[in-house]
Short mmCIF file of N, CA and C in Angstrom, two decimals:
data_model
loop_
_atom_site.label_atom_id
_atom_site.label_comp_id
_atom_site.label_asym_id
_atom_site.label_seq_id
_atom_site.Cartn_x
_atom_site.Cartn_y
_atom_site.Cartn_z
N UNK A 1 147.27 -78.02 151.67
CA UNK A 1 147.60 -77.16 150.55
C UNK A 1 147.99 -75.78 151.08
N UNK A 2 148.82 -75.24 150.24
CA UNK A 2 149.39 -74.05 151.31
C UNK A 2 148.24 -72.90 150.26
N UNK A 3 148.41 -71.72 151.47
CA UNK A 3 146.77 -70.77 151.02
C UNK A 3 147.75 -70.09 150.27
N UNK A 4 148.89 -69.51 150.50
CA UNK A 4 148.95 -68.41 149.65
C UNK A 4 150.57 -68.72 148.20
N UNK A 5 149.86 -68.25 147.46
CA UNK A 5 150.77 -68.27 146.40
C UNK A 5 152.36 -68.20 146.14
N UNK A 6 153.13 -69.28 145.30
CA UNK A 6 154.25 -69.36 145.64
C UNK A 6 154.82 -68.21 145.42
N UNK A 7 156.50 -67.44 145.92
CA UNK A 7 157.01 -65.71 145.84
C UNK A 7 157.29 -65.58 144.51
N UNK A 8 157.58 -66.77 143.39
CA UNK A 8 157.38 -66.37 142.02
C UNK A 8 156.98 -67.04 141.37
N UNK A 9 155.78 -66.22 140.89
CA UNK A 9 155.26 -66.63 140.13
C UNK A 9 154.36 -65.58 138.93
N UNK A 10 155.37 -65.42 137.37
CA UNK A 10 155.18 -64.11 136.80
C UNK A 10 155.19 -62.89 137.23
N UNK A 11 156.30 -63.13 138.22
CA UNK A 11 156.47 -62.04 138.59
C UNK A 11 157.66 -61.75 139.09
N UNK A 12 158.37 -60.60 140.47
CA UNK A 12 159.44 -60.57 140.55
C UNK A 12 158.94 -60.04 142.41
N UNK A 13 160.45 -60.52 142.97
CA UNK A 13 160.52 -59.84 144.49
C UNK A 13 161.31 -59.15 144.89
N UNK A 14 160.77 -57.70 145.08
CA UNK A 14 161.46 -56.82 145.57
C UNK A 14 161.52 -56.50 147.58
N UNK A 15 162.37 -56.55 147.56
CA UNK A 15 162.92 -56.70 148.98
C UNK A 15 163.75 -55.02 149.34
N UNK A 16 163.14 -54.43 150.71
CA UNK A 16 162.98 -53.27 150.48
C UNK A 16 163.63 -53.31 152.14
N UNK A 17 164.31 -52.59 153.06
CA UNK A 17 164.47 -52.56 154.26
C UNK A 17 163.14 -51.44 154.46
N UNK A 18 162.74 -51.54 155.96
CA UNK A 18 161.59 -50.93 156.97
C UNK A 18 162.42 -51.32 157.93
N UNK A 19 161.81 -50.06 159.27
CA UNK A 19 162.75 -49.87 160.41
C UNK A 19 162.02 -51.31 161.12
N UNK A 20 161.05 -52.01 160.58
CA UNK A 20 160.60 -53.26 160.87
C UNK A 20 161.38 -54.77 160.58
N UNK A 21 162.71 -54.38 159.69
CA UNK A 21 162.84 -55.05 158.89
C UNK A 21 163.05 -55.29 157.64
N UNK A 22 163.20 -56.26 157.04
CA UNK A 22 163.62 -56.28 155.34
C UNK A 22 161.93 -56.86 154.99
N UNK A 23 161.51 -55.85 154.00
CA UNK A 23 159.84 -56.50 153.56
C UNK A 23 160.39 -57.20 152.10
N UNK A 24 159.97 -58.09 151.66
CA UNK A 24 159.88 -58.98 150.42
C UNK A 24 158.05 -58.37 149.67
N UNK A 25 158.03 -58.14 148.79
CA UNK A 25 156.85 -57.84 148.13
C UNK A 25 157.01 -58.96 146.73
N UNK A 26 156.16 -59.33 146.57
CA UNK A 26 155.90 -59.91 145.28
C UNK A 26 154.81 -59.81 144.48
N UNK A 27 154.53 -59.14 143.61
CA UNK A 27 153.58 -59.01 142.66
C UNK A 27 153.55 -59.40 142.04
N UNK A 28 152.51 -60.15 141.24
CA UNK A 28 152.44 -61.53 139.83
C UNK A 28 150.78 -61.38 139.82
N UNK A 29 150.91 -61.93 138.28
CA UNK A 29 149.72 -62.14 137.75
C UNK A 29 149.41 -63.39 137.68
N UNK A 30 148.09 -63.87 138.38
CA UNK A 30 147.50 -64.93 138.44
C UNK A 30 145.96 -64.63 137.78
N UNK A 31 145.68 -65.84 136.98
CA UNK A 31 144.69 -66.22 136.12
C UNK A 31 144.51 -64.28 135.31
N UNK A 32 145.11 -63.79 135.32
CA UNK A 32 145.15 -62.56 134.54
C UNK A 32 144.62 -61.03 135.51
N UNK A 33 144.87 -61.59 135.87
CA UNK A 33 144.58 -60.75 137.44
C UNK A 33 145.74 -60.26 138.56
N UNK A 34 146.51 -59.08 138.54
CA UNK A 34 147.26 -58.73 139.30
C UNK A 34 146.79 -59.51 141.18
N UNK A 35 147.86 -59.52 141.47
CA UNK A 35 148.10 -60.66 142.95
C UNK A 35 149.30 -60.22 143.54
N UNK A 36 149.36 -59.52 144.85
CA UNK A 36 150.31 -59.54 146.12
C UNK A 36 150.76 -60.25 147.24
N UNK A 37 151.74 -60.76 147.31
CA UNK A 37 151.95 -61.29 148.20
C UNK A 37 153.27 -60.49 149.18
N UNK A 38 152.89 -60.43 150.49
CA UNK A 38 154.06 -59.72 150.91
C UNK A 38 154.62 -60.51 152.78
N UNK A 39 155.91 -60.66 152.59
CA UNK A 39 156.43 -61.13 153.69
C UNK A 39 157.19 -60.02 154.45
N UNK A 40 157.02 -60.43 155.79
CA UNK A 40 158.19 -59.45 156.79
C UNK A 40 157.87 -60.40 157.92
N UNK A 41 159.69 -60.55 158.32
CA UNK A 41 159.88 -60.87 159.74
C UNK A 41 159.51 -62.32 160.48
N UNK A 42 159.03 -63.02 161.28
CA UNK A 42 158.70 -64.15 161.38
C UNK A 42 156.82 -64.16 161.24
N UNK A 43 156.95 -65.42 160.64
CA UNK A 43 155.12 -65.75 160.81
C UNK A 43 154.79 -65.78 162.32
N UNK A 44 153.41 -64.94 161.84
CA UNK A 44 152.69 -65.18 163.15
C UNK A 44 153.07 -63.77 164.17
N UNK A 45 154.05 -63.05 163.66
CA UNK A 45 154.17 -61.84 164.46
C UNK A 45 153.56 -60.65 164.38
N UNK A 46 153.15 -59.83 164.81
CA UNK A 46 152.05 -58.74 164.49
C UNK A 46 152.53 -57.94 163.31
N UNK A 47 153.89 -57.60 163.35
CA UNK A 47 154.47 -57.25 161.67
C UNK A 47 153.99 -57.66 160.62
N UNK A 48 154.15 -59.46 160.95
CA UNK A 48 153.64 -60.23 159.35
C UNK A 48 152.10 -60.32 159.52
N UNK A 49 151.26 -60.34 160.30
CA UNK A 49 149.96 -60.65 160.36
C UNK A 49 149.70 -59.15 159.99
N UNK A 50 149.89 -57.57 160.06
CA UNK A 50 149.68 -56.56 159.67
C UNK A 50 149.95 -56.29 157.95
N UNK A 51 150.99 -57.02 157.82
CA UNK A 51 151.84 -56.84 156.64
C UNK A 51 150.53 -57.80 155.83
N UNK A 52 150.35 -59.23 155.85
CA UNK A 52 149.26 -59.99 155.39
C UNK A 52 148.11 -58.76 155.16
N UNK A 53 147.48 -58.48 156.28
CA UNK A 53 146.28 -57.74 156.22
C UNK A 53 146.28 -57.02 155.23
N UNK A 54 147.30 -56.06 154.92
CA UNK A 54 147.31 -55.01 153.88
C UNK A 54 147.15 -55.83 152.57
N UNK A 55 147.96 -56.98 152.43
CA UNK A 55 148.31 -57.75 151.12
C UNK A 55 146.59 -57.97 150.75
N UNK A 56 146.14 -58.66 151.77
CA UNK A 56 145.02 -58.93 151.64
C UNK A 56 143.84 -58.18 151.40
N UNK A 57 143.85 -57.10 151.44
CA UNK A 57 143.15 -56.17 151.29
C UNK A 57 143.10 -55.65 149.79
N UNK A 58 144.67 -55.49 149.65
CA UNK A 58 144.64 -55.00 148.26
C UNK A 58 144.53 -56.17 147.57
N UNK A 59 144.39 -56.94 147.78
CA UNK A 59 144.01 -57.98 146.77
C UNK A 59 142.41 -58.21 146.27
N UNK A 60 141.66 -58.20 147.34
CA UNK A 60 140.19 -58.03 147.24
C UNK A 60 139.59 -56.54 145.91
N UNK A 61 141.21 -55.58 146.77
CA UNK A 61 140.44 -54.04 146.19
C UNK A 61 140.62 -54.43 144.41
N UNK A 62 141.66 -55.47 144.16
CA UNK A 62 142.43 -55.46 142.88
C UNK A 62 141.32 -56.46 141.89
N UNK A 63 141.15 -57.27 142.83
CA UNK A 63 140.16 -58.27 141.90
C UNK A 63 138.66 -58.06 141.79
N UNK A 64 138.03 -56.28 142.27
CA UNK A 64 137.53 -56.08 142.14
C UNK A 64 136.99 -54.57 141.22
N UNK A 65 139.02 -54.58 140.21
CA UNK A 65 138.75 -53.38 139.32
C UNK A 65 139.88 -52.10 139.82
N UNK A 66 139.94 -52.06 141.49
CA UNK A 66 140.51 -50.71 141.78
C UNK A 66 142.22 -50.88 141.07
N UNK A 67 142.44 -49.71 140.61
CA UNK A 67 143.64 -49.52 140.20
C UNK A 67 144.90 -49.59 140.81
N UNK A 68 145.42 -49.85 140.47
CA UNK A 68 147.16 -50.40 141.57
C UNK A 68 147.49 -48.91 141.71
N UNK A 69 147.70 -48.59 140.99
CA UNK A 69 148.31 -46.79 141.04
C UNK A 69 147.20 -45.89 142.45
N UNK A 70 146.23 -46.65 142.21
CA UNK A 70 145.70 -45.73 143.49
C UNK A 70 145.32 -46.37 144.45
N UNK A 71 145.69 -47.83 144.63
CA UNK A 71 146.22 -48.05 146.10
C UNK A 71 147.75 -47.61 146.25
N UNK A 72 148.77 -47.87 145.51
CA UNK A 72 150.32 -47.11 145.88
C UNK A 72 149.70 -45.69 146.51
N UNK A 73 149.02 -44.91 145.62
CA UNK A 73 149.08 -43.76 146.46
C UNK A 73 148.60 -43.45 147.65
N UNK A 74 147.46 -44.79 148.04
CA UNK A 74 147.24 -44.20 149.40
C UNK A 74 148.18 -44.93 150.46
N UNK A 75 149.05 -46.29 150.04
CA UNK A 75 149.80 -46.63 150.94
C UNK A 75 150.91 -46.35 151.49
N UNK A 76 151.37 -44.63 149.81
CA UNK A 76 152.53 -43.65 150.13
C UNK A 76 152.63 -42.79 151.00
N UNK A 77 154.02 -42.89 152.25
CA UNK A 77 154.08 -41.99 152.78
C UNK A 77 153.39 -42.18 154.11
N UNK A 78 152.49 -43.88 154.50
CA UNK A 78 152.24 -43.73 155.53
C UNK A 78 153.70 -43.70 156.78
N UNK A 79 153.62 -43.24 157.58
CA UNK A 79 154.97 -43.07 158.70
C UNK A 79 154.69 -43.92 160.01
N UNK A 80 155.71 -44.60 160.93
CA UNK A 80 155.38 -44.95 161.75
C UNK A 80 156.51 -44.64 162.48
N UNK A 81 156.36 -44.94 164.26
CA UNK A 81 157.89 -44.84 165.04
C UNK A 81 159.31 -45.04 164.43
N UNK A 82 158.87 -46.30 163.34
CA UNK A 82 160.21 -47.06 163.44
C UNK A 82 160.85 -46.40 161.77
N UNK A 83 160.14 -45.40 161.48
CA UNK A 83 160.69 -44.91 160.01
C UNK A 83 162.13 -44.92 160.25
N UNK A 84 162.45 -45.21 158.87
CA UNK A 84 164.23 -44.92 158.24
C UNK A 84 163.83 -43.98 157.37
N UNK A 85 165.38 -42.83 158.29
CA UNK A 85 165.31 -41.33 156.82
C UNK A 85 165.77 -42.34 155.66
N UNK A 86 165.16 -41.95 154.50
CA UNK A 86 165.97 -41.91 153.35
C UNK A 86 165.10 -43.42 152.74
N UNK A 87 164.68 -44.06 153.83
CA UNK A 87 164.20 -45.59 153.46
C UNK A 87 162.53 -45.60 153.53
N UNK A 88 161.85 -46.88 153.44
CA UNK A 88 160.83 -46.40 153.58
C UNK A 88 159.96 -46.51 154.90
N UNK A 89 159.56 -46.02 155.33
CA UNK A 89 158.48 -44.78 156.16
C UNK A 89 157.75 -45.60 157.27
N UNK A 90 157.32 -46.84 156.72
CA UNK A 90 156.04 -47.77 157.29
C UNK A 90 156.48 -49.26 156.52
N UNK A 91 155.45 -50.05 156.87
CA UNK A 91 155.34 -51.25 156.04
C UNK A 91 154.37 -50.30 154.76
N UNK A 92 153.24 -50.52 155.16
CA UNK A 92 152.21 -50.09 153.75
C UNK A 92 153.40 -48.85 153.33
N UNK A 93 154.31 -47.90 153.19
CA UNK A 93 155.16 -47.15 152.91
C UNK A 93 156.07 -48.62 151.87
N UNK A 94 156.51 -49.22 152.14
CA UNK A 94 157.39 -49.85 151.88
C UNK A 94 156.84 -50.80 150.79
N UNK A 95 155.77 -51.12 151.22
CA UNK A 95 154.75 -51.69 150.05
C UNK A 95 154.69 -50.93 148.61
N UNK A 96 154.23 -50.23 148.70
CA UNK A 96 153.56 -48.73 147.83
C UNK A 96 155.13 -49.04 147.03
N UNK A 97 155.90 -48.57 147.71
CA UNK A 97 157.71 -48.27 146.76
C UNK A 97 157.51 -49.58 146.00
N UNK A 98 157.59 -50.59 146.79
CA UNK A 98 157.78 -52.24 146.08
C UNK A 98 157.04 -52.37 144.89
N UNK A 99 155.76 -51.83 144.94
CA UNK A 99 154.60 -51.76 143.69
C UNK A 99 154.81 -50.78 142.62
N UNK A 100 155.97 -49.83 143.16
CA UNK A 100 155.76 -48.64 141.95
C UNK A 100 157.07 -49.61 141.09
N UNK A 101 157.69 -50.46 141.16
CA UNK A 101 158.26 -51.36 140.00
C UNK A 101 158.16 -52.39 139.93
N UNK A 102 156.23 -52.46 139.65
CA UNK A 102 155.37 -54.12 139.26
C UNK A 102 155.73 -53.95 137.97
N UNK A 103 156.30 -55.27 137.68
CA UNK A 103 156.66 -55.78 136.73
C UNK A 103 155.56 -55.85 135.62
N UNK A 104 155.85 -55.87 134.30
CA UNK A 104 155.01 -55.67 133.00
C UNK A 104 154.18 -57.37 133.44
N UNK A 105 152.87 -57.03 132.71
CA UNK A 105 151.79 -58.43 132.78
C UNK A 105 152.96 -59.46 131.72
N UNK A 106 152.94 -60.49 132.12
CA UNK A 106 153.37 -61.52 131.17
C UNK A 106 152.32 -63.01 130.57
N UNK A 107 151.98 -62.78 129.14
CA UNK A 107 151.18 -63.61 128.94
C UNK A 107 151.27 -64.88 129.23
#
């Protein structure tokens, strides 16, 4: 059985360039409960296993109450070597943007 949730599902994927790459974010509501899923680059590479980590994280923080608006803000603006002017900054940078147009809950 595959662990993580299919890229749509009630929801939508926004695909964002990072100097890492093109990130795919997908946000959807499962069993009524906001849910992230986020891809970059090949599986298994420290990009996507970093990129996972974060997903995973905010997912724990989400199904335990914390507000989406204030994980975006702490994942805004992180910077790394590989920033693009004008684009976004980091992965968790690139995340944060992807989340500030989560789609409305759909019953």
């Amino acid at each position: 059985m595959n662990e993580h949730p299919p890229f749509k599902k009630n929801g939508h994927t926004v695909s964002i360039q990072t100097g890492h790459g093109k990130l795919h974010v997908n946000p959807f509501w499962l069993e009524n409960k906001l849910s992230v899923h986020v891809k970059i680059g090949k599986t298994g590479s420290c990009d996507s296993a970093n990129a996972e980590a974060v997903a995973r994280m905010m997912n724990v923080a989400l199904k335990y109450g914390a507000p989406i608006e204030e994980l975006v803000a702490h994942l805004s603006n992180i910077a790394c070597e590989h920033a693009l002017p004008g684009k976004a900054r980091s992965i968790p940078d690139g995340i944060s943007k992807a989340l500030k147009e989560l789609p409305p809950k759909t019953e």
